[in-house]
Short mmCIF file of C-alpha atoms in Angstrom, two decimals:
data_model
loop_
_atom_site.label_atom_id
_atom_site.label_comp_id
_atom_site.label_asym_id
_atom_site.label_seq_id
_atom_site.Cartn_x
_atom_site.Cartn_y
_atom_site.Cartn_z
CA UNK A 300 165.00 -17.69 1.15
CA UNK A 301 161.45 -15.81 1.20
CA UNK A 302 158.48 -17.26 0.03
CA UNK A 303 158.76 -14.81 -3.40
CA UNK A 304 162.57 -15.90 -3.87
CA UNK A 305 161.38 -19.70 -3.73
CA UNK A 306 158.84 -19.33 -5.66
CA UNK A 307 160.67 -17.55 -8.63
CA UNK A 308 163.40 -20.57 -7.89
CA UNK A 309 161.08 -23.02 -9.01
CA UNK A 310 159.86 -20.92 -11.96
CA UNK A 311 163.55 -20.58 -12.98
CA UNK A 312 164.07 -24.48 -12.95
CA UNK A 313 160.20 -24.94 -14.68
CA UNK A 314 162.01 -22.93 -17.79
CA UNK A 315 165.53 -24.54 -17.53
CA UNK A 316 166.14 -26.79 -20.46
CA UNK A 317 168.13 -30.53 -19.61
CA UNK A 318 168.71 -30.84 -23.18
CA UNK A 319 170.38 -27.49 -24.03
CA UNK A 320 170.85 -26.06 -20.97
CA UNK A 321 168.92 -22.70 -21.45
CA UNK A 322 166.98 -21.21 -19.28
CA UNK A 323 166.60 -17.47 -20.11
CA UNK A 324 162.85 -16.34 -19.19
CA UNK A 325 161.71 -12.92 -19.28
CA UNK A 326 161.54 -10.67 -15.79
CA UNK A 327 158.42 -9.97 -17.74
CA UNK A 328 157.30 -13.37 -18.43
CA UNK A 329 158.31 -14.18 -14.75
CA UNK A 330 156.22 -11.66 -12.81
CA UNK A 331 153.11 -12.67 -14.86
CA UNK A 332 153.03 -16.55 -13.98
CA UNK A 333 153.14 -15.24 -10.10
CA UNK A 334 151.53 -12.00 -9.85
CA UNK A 335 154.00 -9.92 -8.70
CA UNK A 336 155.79 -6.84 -9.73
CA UNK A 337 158.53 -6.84 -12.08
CA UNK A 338 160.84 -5.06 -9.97
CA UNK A 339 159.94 -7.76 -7.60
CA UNK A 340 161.21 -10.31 -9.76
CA UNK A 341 164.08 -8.23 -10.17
CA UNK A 342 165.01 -8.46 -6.78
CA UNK A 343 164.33 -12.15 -5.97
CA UNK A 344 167.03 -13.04 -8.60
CA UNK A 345 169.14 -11.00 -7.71
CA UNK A 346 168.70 -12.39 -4.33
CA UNK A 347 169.23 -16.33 -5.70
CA UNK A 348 172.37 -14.93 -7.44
CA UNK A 349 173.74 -13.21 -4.24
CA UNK A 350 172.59 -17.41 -1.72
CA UNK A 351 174.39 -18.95 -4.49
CA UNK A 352 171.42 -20.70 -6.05
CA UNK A 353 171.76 -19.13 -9.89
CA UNK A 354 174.64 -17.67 -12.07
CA UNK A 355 172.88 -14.77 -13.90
CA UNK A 356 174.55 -13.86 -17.60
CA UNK A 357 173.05 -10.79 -17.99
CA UNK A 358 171.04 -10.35 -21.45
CA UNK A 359 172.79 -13.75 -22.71
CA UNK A 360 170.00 -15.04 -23.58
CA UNK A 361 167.84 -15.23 -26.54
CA UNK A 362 166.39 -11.71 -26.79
CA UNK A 363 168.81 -10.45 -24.81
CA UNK A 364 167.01 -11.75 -22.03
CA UNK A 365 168.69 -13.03 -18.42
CA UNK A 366 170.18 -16.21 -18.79
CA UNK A 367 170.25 -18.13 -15.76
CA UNK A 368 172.34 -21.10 -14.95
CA UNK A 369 171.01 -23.35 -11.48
CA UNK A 370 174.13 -24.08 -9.46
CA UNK A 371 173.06 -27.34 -8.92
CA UNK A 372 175.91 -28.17 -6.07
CA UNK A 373 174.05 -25.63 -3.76
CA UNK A 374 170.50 -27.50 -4.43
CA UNK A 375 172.17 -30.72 -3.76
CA UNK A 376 173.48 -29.56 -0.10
CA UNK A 377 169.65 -27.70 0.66
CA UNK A 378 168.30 -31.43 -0.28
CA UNK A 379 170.49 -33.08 2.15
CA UNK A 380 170.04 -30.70 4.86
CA UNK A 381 166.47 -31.28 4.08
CA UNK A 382 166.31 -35.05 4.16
CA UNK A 383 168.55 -35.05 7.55
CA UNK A 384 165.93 -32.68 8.71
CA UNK A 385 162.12 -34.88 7.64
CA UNK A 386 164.52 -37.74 9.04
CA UNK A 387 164.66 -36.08 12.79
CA UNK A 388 160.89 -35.58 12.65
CA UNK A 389 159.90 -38.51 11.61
CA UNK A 390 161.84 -40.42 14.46
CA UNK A 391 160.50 -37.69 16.95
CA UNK A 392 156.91 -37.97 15.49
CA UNK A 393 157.08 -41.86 15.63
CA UNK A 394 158.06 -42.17 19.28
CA UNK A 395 154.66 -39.69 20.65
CA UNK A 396 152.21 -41.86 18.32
CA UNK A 397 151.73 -45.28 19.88
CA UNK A 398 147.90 -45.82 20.58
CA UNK A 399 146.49 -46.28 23.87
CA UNK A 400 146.59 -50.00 25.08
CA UNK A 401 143.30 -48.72 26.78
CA UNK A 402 140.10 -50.43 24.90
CA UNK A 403 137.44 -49.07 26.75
CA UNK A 404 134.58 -50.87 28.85
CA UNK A 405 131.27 -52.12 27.43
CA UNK A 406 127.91 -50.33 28.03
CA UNK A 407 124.35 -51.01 26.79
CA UNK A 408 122.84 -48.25 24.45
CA UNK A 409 119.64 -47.85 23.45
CA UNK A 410 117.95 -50.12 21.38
CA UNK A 411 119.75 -53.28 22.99
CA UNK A 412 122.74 -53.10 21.46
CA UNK A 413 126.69 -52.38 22.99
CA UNK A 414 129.13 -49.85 22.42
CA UNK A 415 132.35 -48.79 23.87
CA UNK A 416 132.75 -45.89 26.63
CA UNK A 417 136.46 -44.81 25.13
CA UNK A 418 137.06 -44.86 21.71
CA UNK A 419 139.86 -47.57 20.53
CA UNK A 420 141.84 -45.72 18.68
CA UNK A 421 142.06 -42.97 21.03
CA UNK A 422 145.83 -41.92 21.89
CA UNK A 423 147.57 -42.29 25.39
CA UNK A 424 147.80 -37.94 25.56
CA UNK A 425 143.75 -38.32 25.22
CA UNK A 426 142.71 -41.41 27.73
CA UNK A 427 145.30 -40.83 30.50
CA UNK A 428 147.22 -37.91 32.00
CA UNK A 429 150.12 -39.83 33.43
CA UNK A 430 150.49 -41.52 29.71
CA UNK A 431 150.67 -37.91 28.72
CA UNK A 432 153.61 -37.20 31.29
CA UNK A 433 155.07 -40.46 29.93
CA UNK A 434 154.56 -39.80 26.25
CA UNK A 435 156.23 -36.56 26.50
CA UNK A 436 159.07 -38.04 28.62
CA UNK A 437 159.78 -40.25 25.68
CA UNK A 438 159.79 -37.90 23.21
CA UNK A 439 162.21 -35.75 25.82
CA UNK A 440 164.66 -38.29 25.73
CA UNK A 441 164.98 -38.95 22.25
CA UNK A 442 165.02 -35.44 21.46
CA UNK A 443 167.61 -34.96 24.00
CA UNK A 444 169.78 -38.02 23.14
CA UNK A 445 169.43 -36.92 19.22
CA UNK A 446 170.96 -33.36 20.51
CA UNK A 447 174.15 -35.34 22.54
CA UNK A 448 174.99 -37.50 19.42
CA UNK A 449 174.97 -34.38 17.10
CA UNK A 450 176.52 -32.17 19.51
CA UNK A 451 179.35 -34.71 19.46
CA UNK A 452 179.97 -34.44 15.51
CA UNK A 453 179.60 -30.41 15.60
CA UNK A 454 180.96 -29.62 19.20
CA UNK A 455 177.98 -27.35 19.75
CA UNK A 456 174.19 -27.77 20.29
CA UNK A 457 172.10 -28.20 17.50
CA UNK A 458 169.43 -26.43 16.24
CA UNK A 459 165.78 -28.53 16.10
CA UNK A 460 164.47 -28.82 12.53
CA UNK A 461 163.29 -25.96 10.33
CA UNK A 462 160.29 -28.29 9.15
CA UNK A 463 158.74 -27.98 12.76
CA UNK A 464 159.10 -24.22 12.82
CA UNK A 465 156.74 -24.40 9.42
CA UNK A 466 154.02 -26.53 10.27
CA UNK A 467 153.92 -26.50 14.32
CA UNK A 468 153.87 -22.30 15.21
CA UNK A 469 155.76 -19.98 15.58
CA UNK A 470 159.65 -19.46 15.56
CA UNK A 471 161.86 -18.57 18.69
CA UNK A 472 163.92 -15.69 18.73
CA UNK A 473 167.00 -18.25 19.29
CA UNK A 474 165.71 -20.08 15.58
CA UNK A 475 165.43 -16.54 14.22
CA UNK A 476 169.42 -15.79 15.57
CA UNK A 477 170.51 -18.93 13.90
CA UNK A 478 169.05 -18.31 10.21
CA UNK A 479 170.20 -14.76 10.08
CA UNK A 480 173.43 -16.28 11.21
CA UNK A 481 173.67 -19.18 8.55
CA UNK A 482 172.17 -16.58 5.67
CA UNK A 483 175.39 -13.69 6.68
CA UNK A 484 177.73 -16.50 6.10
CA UNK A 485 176.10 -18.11 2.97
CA UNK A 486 176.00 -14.28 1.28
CA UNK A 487 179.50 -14.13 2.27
CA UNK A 488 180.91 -17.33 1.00
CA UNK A 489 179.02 -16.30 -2.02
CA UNK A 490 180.39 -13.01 -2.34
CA UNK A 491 184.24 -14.18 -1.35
CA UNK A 492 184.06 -16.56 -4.22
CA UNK A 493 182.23 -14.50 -6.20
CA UNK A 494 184.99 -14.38 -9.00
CA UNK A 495 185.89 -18.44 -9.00
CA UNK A 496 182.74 -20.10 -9.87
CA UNK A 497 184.40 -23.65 -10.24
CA UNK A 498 185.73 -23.39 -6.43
CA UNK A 499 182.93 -22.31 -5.44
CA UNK A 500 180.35 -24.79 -6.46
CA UNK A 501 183.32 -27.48 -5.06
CA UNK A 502 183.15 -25.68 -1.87
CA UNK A 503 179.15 -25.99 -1.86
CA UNK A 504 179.67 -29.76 -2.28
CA UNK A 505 182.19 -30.06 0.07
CA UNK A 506 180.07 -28.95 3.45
CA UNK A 507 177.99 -31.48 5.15
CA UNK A 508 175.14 -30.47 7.33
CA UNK A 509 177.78 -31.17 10.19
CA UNK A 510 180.11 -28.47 8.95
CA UNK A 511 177.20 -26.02 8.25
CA UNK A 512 175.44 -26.22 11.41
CA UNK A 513 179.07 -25.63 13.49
CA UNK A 514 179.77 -22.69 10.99
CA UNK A 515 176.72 -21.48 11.67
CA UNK A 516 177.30 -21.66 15.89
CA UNK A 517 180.57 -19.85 14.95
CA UNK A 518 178.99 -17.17 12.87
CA UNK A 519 176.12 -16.65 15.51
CA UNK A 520 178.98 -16.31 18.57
CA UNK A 521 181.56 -14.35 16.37
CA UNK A 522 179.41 -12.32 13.82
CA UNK A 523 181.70 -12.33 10.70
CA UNK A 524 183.94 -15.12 11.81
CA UNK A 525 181.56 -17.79 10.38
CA UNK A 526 183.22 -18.09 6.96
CA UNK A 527 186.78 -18.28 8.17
CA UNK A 528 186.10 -20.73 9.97
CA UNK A 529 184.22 -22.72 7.30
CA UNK A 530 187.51 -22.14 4.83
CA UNK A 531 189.75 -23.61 8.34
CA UNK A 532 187.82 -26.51 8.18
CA UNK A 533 187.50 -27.42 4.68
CA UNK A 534 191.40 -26.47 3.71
CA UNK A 535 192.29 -29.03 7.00
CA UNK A 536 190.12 -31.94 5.35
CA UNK A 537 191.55 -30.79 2.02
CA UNK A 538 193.83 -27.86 1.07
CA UNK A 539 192.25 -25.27 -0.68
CA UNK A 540 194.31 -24.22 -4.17
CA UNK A 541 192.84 -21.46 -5.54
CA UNK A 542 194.56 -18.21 -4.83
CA UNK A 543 191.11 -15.93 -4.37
CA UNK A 544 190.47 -18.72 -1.28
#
C-alpha cells in the first residue's frame, strides 16, 4: 500500500464500530482529517477494496454514505508477515551489537585527576577494524544461514525484510521486482474471488508467509502464473470447493 492508502486504512478502522459493526464515514469527512483531496480519498478506497483490505457497500450507510466492512483475515496475515519480519531484524540487529571488550588505558588530565583514552561503551566497528571485519562476518553468517533454513520451507531465496528497506535507505531494484510481484498477485486473487467473499477471506487465512513469499518467486519468474500456483498449493493442503475457485 502507499503511504495515502495506509493512512485512510487506519482512518477507516478509527470510525469502525466493535459494537455494531458500522463504519460508514464520509469521503468528505475522510479527506478533511488528512488533508487531502476528495477524489484522493476516492481512490485510496477503492484501492483497499481492490488488496483485499475493505468490502465497500456502496451508499449503505447512514446517509447513504460508503459503508465499509475491514476484512479482518487479510489484516491478520499482514500482522504475521509483519511479526516474522521485526523477528529477523531483531536476531540480525542483536548479533552486530556486542560492546567492545576493549576498556581503554588510563591517562592523567589536567587538574590531577584520570580519565580513559577510549570510551567504554564504545562498539567493536568503532575501536578496531579487524572487529569490524569480524562483526560483519557474524552478521554474514546468520543472515546467510537464516536465508538456507527459509529457502528450505519455500524452495527459493528469500527476500530480506521490508522493515530494513524503511528505516536503513534505499530499496534495490530486486526489492522493487518482488513487491510489484506480490501486489499483481494479491489484486488478482482479489479480483478472481471477487464474487465469493466467504472463500475468499478463508483463502486469506489459509497462506502463511511461507506460501506467500514462494507465490511471490513464482509470480516474479512467470508474470501471471503467481495465483495459480497459490490455488495448486492451497487445493493440495486442502481441496478447494467453491466452483468460482
Amino acid at each position: 500500500m502507499s503511504v495515502t492508502e495506509k493512512r485512510v486504512a487506519a482512518t477507516l478502522l478509527d470510525h469502525y464500530n466493535r459494537d455494531t459493526g458500522q463504519c460508514d464515514p464520509a469521503l468528505n469527512t475522510i479527506a478533511t482529517l488528512l488533508g487531502i483531496n476528495r477524489r484522493t480519498a476516492i481512490r485510496a478506497t477503492a484501492s483497499l477494496e481492490r488488496s483485499g483490505y475493505f468490502r465497500i457497500d456502496r451508499h449503505g450507510g447512514k446517509f447513504h454514505r460508503n459503508s465499509y466492512q475491514p476484512i479482518w483475515a487479510r489484516f491478520r496475515a499482514c500482522e504475521s508477515g509483519w511479526s516474522e519480519r521485526r523477528k529477523r531484524v531483531k536476531q540480525f540487529r542483536s548479533a552486530a551489537s556486542e560492546l567492545s571488550p576493549l576498556q581503554g588505558s588510563r591517562c592523567h588530565v589536567g587538574g590531577g585527576g584520570s580519565a580513559t583514552q577510549t570510551y567504554s561503551n564504545n562498539r567493536s566497528d568503532l575501536t578496531s577494524a579487524s572487529q569490524e571485519r569480524q562483526s560483519q562476518q557474524a552478521v554474514s553468517a546468520i543472515e546467510g544461514t537464516a536465508v538456507k533454513r527459509l529457502s528450505k520451507k519455500s524452495g527459493s531465496d528469500r527476500q530480506y525484510s521490508n522493515a530494513q528497506e524503511r528505516f536503513h535507505g534505499k530499496r534495490s531494484y530486486g526489492d522493487i521486482a518482488r513487491t510489484a510481484a506480490e501486489r499483481r498477485w494479491n489484486e488478482a486473487l482479489t479480483k478472481q474471488l471477487a464474487s465469493a467473499p466467504e472463500v475468499f477471506a478463508g483463502v486469506i487465512e489459509a497462506i502463511d508467509s511461507d506460501l506467500s513469499h514462494a507465490t511471490t518467486e513464482v509470480e516474479l519468474r512467470h508474470r501471471g502464473r503467481g495465483v495459480e500456483f497459490l490455488l495448486v498449493q492451497l487445493d493440495r493442503r486442502k481441496p478447494l470447493t467453491n466452483a468460482d475457485v
